[in-house]
Each structure stands twice: as structure tokens, then as C-alpha cells.
Amino acid sequence: MVLLQDFTIEELSAYLTGNFNVKPYVAKQIYSWLNKSVDFDDMTDVSKTLRAQLKEQCFAKGCEIIQTLSSRLDGTQKFLFRLHDGNVVEGVLMNYKYGNTLCVSSQVGCRMGCKFCASTLEGLVRNLSAGEILGQVTAVNALGGGDARHVTNIVLMGSGEPLDNYDNVTKFLHLVTDPCGLNISQRNISLSTCGIVPNIKRLADDGFSVNLTLSLHNPFDEQRVAIMPVTRAYGVQQAVDACKYYFDKTGRRIIVEYTLIDGQNDSREHALKLASLLRGVSAHVNVIALNPVKETGLKATNETNLKKFIQYLEEKGVSATRRRTMGQDIEGACGQLRRRYLSNGTKNS
Ligand code: SAH
């Protein structure tokens, strides 16, 4: 089966013309339906014969929403998306004054092995294709009453390491920014990485200018490696240098993600080292309290230490804010909803 959401408009047109003798204007109509997360049955201006043929060989949507949890506190919604092979991934929709931000997944599981993260506990299952990432956005748009502008901002911060799935993720960026498609500007898209240095540079060299977030969590290599094994391949200084390179090419300020874990990375010494590491870098630090994942045994830093940590950074001239935690009453940290789904055995029911 072929997933039509994987195609650019040119590829779709070539595929449909070649295999179904479809005229380019019909391909255009179908492309527009695909961006509305509409299944073949509802493509009303496409002939019934063609719809039946397409149904036999293609999927119109990359995934479907099989569960939605809504926060009573702030309206945040958490989704479980099912892919065509039965795998599931998660997404979160957060409402802000400026619009709605959807956090999407780029892989089923993850092989980065970060000790605090629920997505990586069982390793990588597989990469998502471009259309499976796009499908998460269109499925959520469809929930918003078919309003193609329901999702205004995207963060690649769900399960997976986007720069470990470079080709599909960058193809997704092409698709989602397409003026004939969802037309979301790169300024409204953020990509978060644990620091795959060569691909940070490649992203800039390939002409992308999305917002880049570096998940740092510890400024000392010898400590960071214990919670983030990727440090063995790419040290902290290398990761920061790659971010500088990205900034120089794109002009986009770097966001540094720093999750405070009790007794591990939350001391004054850590803050001062982080500040010196970021000297001369156009960066903003998002400080977050750890969202505890039962299996990891790690605890969040208390409120007092969190405030102090931000204060130490600010005293050194580093711009830092606490990232608002949202949806606290639904499933917390990234990957937990999928884990509960899998352990309940609902996958086979
Ligand atoms: N692999 C990418 C994107 C996915 S993780 C990355 O590493 O950036 C998205 C963000 O959530 C990262 O900053 C990650 O470090 C953070 N994160 C993962 N588990 C967390 C937890 N339990 N509490 C707080 N932040 C967490």
C-alpha cells in the first residue's frame, strides 16, 4: 500500500498519472483533500471509480486518532495516533494566545537512551515516514471542525529523535510548509534534538530555518553522558558549536532545553557552567522541572532550587524562563501514554 500523504504535489501528480491515468487537475484536488485529512469516500469531486481504485492500493491518511485526553486545567489535549501497521505514537495540542501548538512524534520509540525519558525505554521500533508525521497534523486539524488552520505551530518534540530520521523529517518540513498544502511557516516550527551534531549543520546547509532546540540538561560531558548517551558521540561543546553554526546561517535564536533533575544537574555550579558555555551564543534557556517517569527513579527538583537556578543564569546575563507545564492532569511525560496503552494490552483488543 502507498501512503499518499508521503508525496509532494509533483510526486502525487506523477504517481496518479502513471498508475491511474489521472489528470493533473484531479491530482491537485486529491492533494487538497489529503491536506484536510479526508478519506477517499469523502473526496466528493473525485469519481467513484477512481476512489474505489485508490482505496485498493493507497492510504489517504498517515494515521488516525484512537484516543484523546483533554486537560480540565488548561484545555491541553493529548492524542494517541495509530499508524497503519498498528504501531502507536503520541502528540499533544497546547492552546496559547497566539494559536495552537501541536507536538508531533518523528519515530516509534527512540534509540537515544536518555535516562529520564519514557519514549526510549524499549528502544527504537522504526522511523515515521514524512506522511505519517504530516498525518498527525492533518488529523488534529480535522478535529478542529475541518479548519486547516487549527494547528498554527508545530514542535517536533514528541517521541523520537528528529535528526536520527533526517530524510523523512526534512521531507515532512517541505510538505507542511508547502503553500499549496498546510502552508505553515518555518518560523512557526521548532525541531528539538539531543544534539546530533552533523545533522544540525546539515539542516542549516540544506537551507532550513526552523527554530532549533537543543536538549542539553547538563553542561559537563562526564555527567551528561550518564543521562544522555549521545554525549559519547558528540560532546557538549561540539553541540553548542553546531548551534552557533545554525544561528549564523539562519539568524534563528537557539532554544536550550534544561530539565532539572533533583541532585543531578540543578546546582549553582551547573548553572554557572551552563552560562559560560552559552557566552556569546544567541540562546534562550527553557528551564523545566523533570516530569517523573516511574521506571527511571529520577525526581524533579523542588521549586526553590528551580527559581534559584534561573536566577543564577540571569545573573550571568543568560536569558532564561521556566517553561510552563501544561496538561498536568492528563498523561505527563512524553511516551507515557503509549506505554500505558501497550501495557494494557489494548493493542490487540
Ligand atoms: N529527541 C528530541 C525530541 C524529543 S524529547 C530531543 O531530545 O530533544 C522532547 C524534550 O522532552 C527533550 O528536551 C527531552 O529531553 C525532554 N524530556 C523527555 N523526557 C522528559 C521528562 N521526563 N521530563 C522532562 N523533560 C523530558
Short mmCIF file of C-alpha atoms and ligand atoms in Angstrom, two decimals:
data_model
loop_
_atom_site.label_atom_id
_atom_site.label_comp_id
_atom_site.label_asym_id
_atom_site.label_seq_id
_atom_site.Cartn_x
_atom_site.Cartn_y
_atom_site.Cartn_z
CA MET A 1 0.00 0.00 0.00
CA VAL A 2 1.15 3.51 -0.83
CA LEU A 3 0.63 6.39 1.59
CA LEU A 4 -0.44 9.38 -0.49
CA GLN A 5 0.41 11.85 2.28
CA ASP A 6 4.07 10.93 1.72
CA PHE A 7 4.04 12.67 -1.66
CA THR A 8 4.77 16.23 -2.69
CA ILE A 9 2.23 17.60 -5.15
CA GLU A 10 4.60 16.85 -8.05
CA GLU A 11 5.20 13.28 -6.87
CA LEU A 12 1.48 12.75 -6.33
CA SER A 13 0.66 14.01 -9.78
CA ALA A 14 3.31 11.74 -11.35
CA TYR A 15 2.13 8.73 -9.32
CA LEU A 16 -1.56 9.24 -10.09
CA THR A 17 -0.97 9.96 -13.75
CA GLY A 18 1.33 6.97 -14.15
CA ASN A 19 -0.79 4.44 -12.29
CA PHE A 20 -4.37 5.62 -12.66
CA ASN A 21 -4.24 7.86 -15.71
CA VAL A 22 -5.43 10.76 -13.60
CA LYS A 23 -5.40 14.31 -14.99
CA PRO A 24 -3.15 16.84 -13.18
CA TYR A 25 -6.14 18.94 -12.01
CA VAL A 26 -7.65 15.87 -10.32
CA ALA A 27 -4.29 15.18 -8.64
CA LYS A 28 -4.45 18.74 -7.33
CA GLN A 29 -7.93 18.16 -5.93
CA ILE A 30 -6.79 14.97 -4.25
CA TYR A 31 -3.72 16.74 -2.80
CA SER A 32 -6.00 19.31 -1.27
CA TRP A 33 -8.23 16.60 0.26
CA LEU A 34 -5.18 14.86 1.69
CA ASN A 35 -4.22 18.05 3.48
CA LYS A 36 -7.67 18.09 5.06
CA SER A 37 -7.30 14.53 6.36
CA VAL A 38 -10.22 13.36 4.26
CA ASP A 39 -10.59 9.69 3.37
CA PHE A 40 -11.32 8.55 -0.19
CA ASP A 41 -15.06 8.11 0.45
CA ASP A 42 -15.44 11.80 1.21
CA MET A 43 -13.49 13.12 -1.78
CA THR A 44 -16.72 14.26 -3.37
CA ASP A 45 -15.29 15.76 -6.55
CA VAL A 46 -13.34 12.61 -7.41
CA SER A 47 -15.11 9.95 -9.48
CA LYS A 48 -16.40 6.89 -7.63
CA THR A 49 -14.44 4.56 -9.91
CA LEU A 50 -11.16 6.31 -9.16
CA ARG A 51 -11.95 6.41 -5.43
CA ALA A 52 -12.52 2.64 -5.45
CA GLN A 53 -9.25 2.05 -7.31
CA LEU A 54 -7.30 4.29 -4.95
CA LYS A 55 -8.76 2.56 -1.91
CA GLU A 56 -7.36 -0.75 -3.08
CA GLN A 57 -3.80 0.45 -3.42
CA CYS A 58 -3.37 3.53 -1.25
CA PHE A 59 -3.89 5.07 2.15
CA ALA A 60 -5.14 8.64 2.25
CA LYS A 61 -4.10 9.33 5.84
CA GLY A 62 -0.85 8.64 7.65
CA CYS A 63 -2.55 7.86 10.94
CA GLU A 64 -5.79 8.05 12.87
CA ILE A 65 -6.54 9.33 16.34
CA ILE A 66 -7.61 6.44 18.57
CA GLN A 67 -7.62 8.19 21.93
CA THR A 68 -7.91 11.79 23.14
CA LEU A 69 -7.34 13.01 26.67
CA SER A 70 -8.34 16.59 27.50
CA SER A 71 -6.96 18.56 30.42
CA ARG A 72 -9.57 20.23 32.62
CA LEU A 73 -6.91 22.67 33.81
CA ASP A 74 -5.84 24.32 30.57
CA GLY A 75 -7.52 22.60 27.62
CA THR A 76 -4.36 20.77 26.56
CA GLN A 77 -5.20 17.65 24.56
CA LYS A 78 -3.12 14.53 24.32
CA PHE A 79 -3.60 12.16 21.38
CA LEU A 80 -2.72 8.60 20.63
CA PHE A 81 -2.25 8.12 16.89
CA ARG A 82 -2.43 4.69 15.28
CA LEU A 83 -0.29 4.02 12.22
CA HIS A 84 -1.26 1.54 9.51
CA ASP A 85 0.97 -1.24 10.89
CA GLY A 86 -0.69 -0.99 14.32
CA ASN A 87 2.13 0.96 15.97
CA VAL A 88 1.08 3.97 18.04
CA VAL A 89 2.70 7.36 18.71
CA GLU A 90 1.68 10.37 20.78
CA GLY A 91 1.00 14.02 20.21
CA VAL A 92 -0.05 16.98 22.35
CA LEU A 93 -2.03 20.08 21.39
CA MET A 94 -1.45 23.14 23.56
CA ASN A 95 -3.53 26.31 23.34
CA TYR A 96 -1.71 29.61 23.57
CA LYS A 97 -2.85 33.17 23.00
CA TYR A 98 -1.16 33.24 19.59
CA GLY A 99 -2.56 29.92 18.39
CA ASN A 100 -2.42 26.15 18.84
CA THR A 101 0.86 24.30 19.03
CA LEU A 102 0.95 20.62 18.14
CA CYS A 103 3.79 18.46 19.40
CA VAL A 104 4.36 15.59 16.94
CA SER A 105 6.38 12.37 17.04
CA SER A 106 9.06 11.52 14.48
CA GLN A 107 9.81 7.89 15.42
CA VAL A 108 8.07 4.95 17.10
CA GLY A 109 10.22 4.72 20.24
CA CYS A 110 13.74 6.14 20.19
CA ARG A 111 17.29 4.80 20.32
CA MET A 112 18.94 7.76 22.06
CA GLY A 113 18.61 6.17 25.52
CA CYS A 114 18.12 9.37 27.61
CA LYS A 115 17.67 8.11 31.15
CA PHE A 116 14.74 10.37 32.10
CA CYS A 117 12.62 9.80 29.01
CA ALA A 118 9.76 7.31 28.66
CA SER A 119 9.94 7.18 24.84
CA THR A 120 13.27 5.40 24.73
CA LEU A 121 12.71 2.72 27.38
CA GLU A 122 12.22 -0.02 24.80
CA GLY A 123 14.44 1.40 22.08
CA LEU A 124 13.59 2.33 18.52
CA VAL A 125 10.83 0.42 16.73
CA ARG A 126 11.00 2.35 13.44
CA ASN A 127 11.17 5.72 11.78
CA LEU A 128 7.98 7.51 10.81
CA SER A 129 7.64 8.47 7.17
CA ALA A 130 7.06 12.10 6.19
CA GLY A 131 3.37 11.40 5.57
CA GLU A 132 2.97 9.75 8.97
CA ILE A 133 4.28 12.92 10.64
CA LEU A 134 2.09 15.11 8.41
CA GLY A 135 -0.85 12.81 9.16
CA GLN A 136 -0.66 13.76 12.84
CA VAL A 137 -1.12 17.43 11.92
CA THR A 138 -3.96 16.87 9.47
CA ALA A 139 -5.75 14.50 11.87
CA VAL A 140 -5.72 17.16 14.59
CA ASN A 141 -6.81 19.84 12.11
CA ALA A 142 -9.73 17.60 11.19
CA LEU A 143 -10.76 17.50 14.85
CA GLY A 144 -10.91 21.29 14.85
CA GLY A 145 -14.00 21.19 12.65
CA GLY A 146 -12.02 20.73 9.45
CA ASP A 147 -10.29 24.07 9.94
CA ALA A 148 -6.99 23.64 8.13
CA ARG A 149 -5.58 26.38 10.35
CA HIS A 150 -6.46 24.74 13.66
CA VAL A 151 -2.81 23.85 14.23
CA THR A 152 -0.79 27.05 13.81
CA ASN A 153 2.54 25.93 15.28
CA ILE A 154 4.40 22.65 15.31
CA VAL A 155 7.10 21.30 17.59
CA LEU A 156 8.99 18.12 16.72
CA MET A 157 9.25 17.17 20.36
CA GLY A 158 7.16 14.04 20.71
CA SER A 159 8.71 10.60 20.70
CA GLY A 160 11.82 10.08 18.64
CA GLU A 161 14.94 11.98 17.70
CA PRO A 162 14.10 14.00 14.58
CA LEU A 163 17.72 14.29 13.46
CA ASP A 164 18.04 10.49 13.64
CA ASN A 165 15.36 10.37 10.90
CA TYR A 166 16.75 13.19 8.82
CA ASP A 167 15.39 12.43 5.35
CA ASN A 168 11.79 11.84 6.42
CA VAL A 169 11.74 14.75 8.85
CA THR A 170 13.07 17.21 6.30
CA LYS A 171 10.61 15.90 3.71
CA PHE A 172 7.87 16.50 6.27
CA LEU A 173 9.14 20.08 6.64
CA HIS A 174 8.85 20.52 2.87
CA LEU A 175 5.31 19.12 2.87
CA VAL A 176 3.94 21.04 5.82
CA THR A 177 5.35 24.38 4.64
CA ASP A 178 4.04 23.91 1.08
CA PRO A 179 1.91 26.94 0.10
CA CYS A 180 -0.47 24.55 -1.71
CA GLY A 181 -0.67 22.40 1.42
CA LEU A 182 -0.90 23.47 5.05
CA ASN A 183 1.44 26.39 4.41
CA ILE A 184 2.84 26.58 7.94
CA SER A 185 5.81 28.93 8.06
CA GLN A 186 9.20 27.62 9.22
CA ARG A 187 9.10 30.35 11.86
CA ASN A 188 6.20 28.51 13.44
CA ILE A 189 8.01 25.18 13.53
CA SER A 190 10.54 24.01 16.14
CA LEU A 191 12.77 20.99 15.94
CA SER A 192 14.20 19.59 19.17
CA THR A 193 17.35 17.47 19.20
CA CYS A 194 19.54 15.81 21.80
CA GLY A 195 22.50 17.07 19.73
CA ILE A 196 23.24 15.04 16.59
CA VAL A 197 25.94 17.48 15.53
CA PRO A 198 26.45 16.65 11.82
CA ASN A 199 22.73 16.83 11.15
CA ILE A 200 22.33 20.18 12.91
CA LYS A 201 24.84 21.58 10.43
CA ARG A 202 23.24 19.72 7.54
CA LEU A 203 19.86 21.22 8.38
CA ALA A 204 21.34 24.70 8.08
CA ASP A 205 23.28 23.78 4.93
CA ASP A 206 20.12 22.37 3.36
CA GLY A 207 18.52 25.79 3.74
CA PHE A 208 16.09 25.12 6.59
CA SER A 209 15.42 27.84 9.13
CA VAL A 210 13.07 26.24 11.64
CA ASN A 211 13.61 27.07 15.31
CA LEU A 212 16.23 24.77 16.79
CA THR A 213 16.03 23.46 20.33
CA LEU A 214 18.99 21.72 21.95
CA SER A 215 18.15 19.37 24.81
CA LEU A 216 21.19 19.96 26.98
CA HIS A 217 20.28 19.02 30.58
CA ASN A 218 23.88 19.03 31.82
CA PRO A 219 26.84 21.22 30.82
CA PHE A 220 29.51 18.73 31.95
CA ASP A 221 30.31 15.95 29.46
CA GLU A 222 31.26 13.42 32.14
CA GLN A 223 27.89 13.89 33.88
CA ARG A 224 25.76 14.37 30.78
CA VAL A 225 26.92 11.09 29.32
CA ALA A 226 25.33 9.28 32.28
CA ILE A 227 21.86 10.63 31.42
CA MET A 228 22.33 11.20 27.69
CA PRO A 229 24.50 8.56 25.98
CA VAL A 230 24.60 10.67 22.77
CA THR A 231 27.29 12.71 24.60
CA ARG A 232 29.72 9.89 23.89
CA ALA A 233 29.46 10.68 20.20
CA TYR A 234 29.05 14.46 20.40
CA GLY A 235 30.29 16.46 23.38
CA VAL A 236 28.52 19.45 24.85
CA GLN A 237 30.92 21.99 23.33
CA GLN A 238 30.53 20.41 19.89
CA ALA A 239 26.74 20.55 20.21
CA VAL A 240 26.82 24.22 21.22
CA ASP A 241 29.22 25.00 18.35
CA ALA A 242 26.84 23.31 15.91
CA CYS A 243 24.05 25.52 17.30
CA LYS A 244 26.22 28.60 16.74
CA TYR A 245 26.73 27.46 13.16
CA TYR A 246 22.96 27.05 12.81
CA PHE A 247 22.37 30.54 14.19
CA ASP A 248 24.98 32.08 11.89
CA LYS A 249 23.32 30.53 8.85
CA THR A 250 19.68 31.07 9.82
CA GLY A 251 19.59 34.00 12.23
CA ARG A 252 17.24 31.98 14.44
CA ARG A 253 17.92 32.18 18.16
CA ILE A 254 18.69 28.81 19.73
CA ILE A 255 16.49 27.44 22.50
CA VAL A 256 18.24 25.36 25.12
CA GLU A 257 16.05 22.87 26.95
CA TYR A 258 17.20 22.20 30.50
CA THR A 259 15.24 19.73 32.61
CA LEU A 260 16.08 19.91 36.31
CA ILE A 261 16.61 16.56 37.99
CA ASP A 262 16.94 16.54 41.76
CA GLY A 263 20.58 16.38 42.87
CA GLN A 264 21.91 15.69 39.37
CA ASN A 265 22.09 18.87 37.33
CA ASP A 266 20.49 21.58 39.47
CA SER A 267 23.38 23.12 41.44
CA ARG A 268 24.86 26.62 41.21
CA GLU A 269 27.95 25.06 39.65
CA HIS A 270 25.81 23.62 36.86
CA ALA A 271 24.15 26.99 36.24
CA LEU A 272 27.49 28.80 36.10
CA LYS A 273 28.99 26.25 33.71
CA LEU A 274 25.91 26.46 31.52
CA ALA A 275 26.20 30.26 31.48
CA SER A 276 29.85 30.12 30.45
CA LEU A 277 29.09 27.54 27.78
CA LEU A 278 26.45 29.84 26.30
CA ARG A 279 28.54 33.01 26.44
CA GLY A 280 28.44 34.65 23.03
CA VAL A 281 25.66 32.36 21.80
CA SER A 282 22.29 33.81 20.90
CA ALA A 283 20.26 31.45 23.07
CA HIS A 284 17.37 31.30 25.47
CA VAL A 285 17.19 28.66 28.18
CA ASN A 286 13.88 26.94 28.89
CA VAL A 287 14.07 25.53 32.39
CA ILE A 288 11.67 22.70 33.19
CA ALA A 289 11.13 20.57 36.23
CA LEU A 290 11.51 16.89 35.40
CA ASN A 291 8.27 15.13 34.63
CA PRO A 292 8.94 11.98 36.64
CA VAL A 293 8.69 8.67 34.81
CA LYS A 294 8.12 5.84 37.29
CA GLU A 295 10.60 3.43 35.65
CA THR A 296 13.52 5.88 35.84
CA GLY A 297 13.57 6.52 39.60
CA LEU A 298 14.55 10.17 38.95
CA LYS A 299 12.93 13.01 40.87
CA ALA A 300 12.12 16.59 39.94
CA THR A 301 13.98 19.49 41.51
CA ASN A 302 11.96 21.45 44.08
CA GLU A 303 10.51 24.91 43.42
CA THR A 304 13.14 26.80 45.42
CA ASN A 305 16.05 25.25 43.54
CA LEU A 306 14.31 25.79 40.23
CA LYS A 307 13.89 29.51 40.90
CA LYS A 308 17.47 29.78 42.13
CA PHE A 309 18.77 28.04 39.01
CA ILE A 310 17.04 30.58 36.78
CA GLN A 311 18.34 33.39 38.96
CA TYR A 312 21.97 32.16 38.67
CA LEU A 313 21.62 32.12 34.90
CA GLU A 314 20.08 35.58 34.78
CA GLU A 315 22.84 36.98 36.99
CA LYS A 316 25.29 35.84 34.33
CA GLY A 317 23.28 37.57 31.63
CA VAL A 318 21.69 34.42 30.20
CA SER A 319 18.08 34.75 29.14
CA ALA A 320 16.09 32.02 30.90
CA THR A 321 12.49 31.30 31.77
CA ARG A 322 10.61 28.48 33.31
CA ARG A 323 8.63 26.56 30.75
CA ARG A 324 5.03 26.36 31.74
CA THR A 325 3.94 22.81 32.39
CA MET A 326 0.66 22.07 30.70
CA GLY A 327 -1.78 19.21 30.85
CA GLN A 328 -0.55 18.07 34.25
CA ASP A 329 -3.77 16.19 34.94
CA ILE A 330 -3.54 14.06 31.79
CA GLU A 331 -0.61 11.76 30.95
CA GLY A 332 2.57 13.56 31.93
CA ALA A 333 5.87 12.99 30.24
CA CYS A 334 6.48 12.17 26.61
CA GLY A 335 5.94 8.49 25.85
CA GLN A 336 3.86 7.63 28.91
CA LEU A 337 0.51 7.43 27.16
CA ARG A 338 1.89 4.98 24.61
CA ARG A 339 3.46 2.88 27.37
CA ARG A 340 0.18 2.64 29.23
CA TYR A 341 -1.61 1.72 26.02
CA LEU A 342 0.91 -1.04 25.26
CA SER A 343 0.97 -2.42 28.80
CA ASN A 344 -2.85 -2.51 28.96
CA GLY A 345 -2.70 -4.84 26.01
CA THR A 346 -5.32 -2.77 24.22
CA LYS A 347 -3.20 -3.02 21.07
CA ASN A 348 -4.57 -6.45 20.35
CA SER A 349 -8.13 -5.95 21.51
N1 SAH B 1 14.74 13.67 20.82
C1 SAH B 1 14.45 15.07 20.83
C2 SAH B 1 12.97 15.39 20.91
C3 SAH B 1 12.09 14.55 21.79
S1 SAH B 1 12.20 14.78 23.52
C4 SAH B 1 15.21 15.75 21.95
O1 SAH B 1 15.94 15.07 22.67
O2 SAH B 1 15.14 16.95 22.06
C5 SAH B 1 11.50 16.37 23.80
C6 SAH B 1 12.04 17.06 25.03
O3 SAH B 1 11.48 16.48 26.24
C7 SAH B 1 13.55 16.97 25.18
O4 SAH B 1 14.06 18.21 25.61
C8 SAH B 1 13.69 15.91 26.26
O5 SAH B 1 14.95 15.98 26.86
C9 SAH B 1 12.52 16.24 27.16
N2 SAH B 1 12.09 15.19 28.07
C10 SAH B 1 11.99 13.88 27.84
N3 SAH B 1 11.54 13.23 28.92
C11 SAH B 1 11.32 14.18 29.87
C12 SAH B 1 10.84 14.14 31.21
N4 SAH B 1 10.52 13.00 31.79
N5 SAH B 1 10.72 15.32 31.88
C13 SAH B 1 11.06 16.49 31.27
N6 SAH B 1 11.51 16.59 30.03
C14 SAH B 1 11.66 15.45 29.33
#
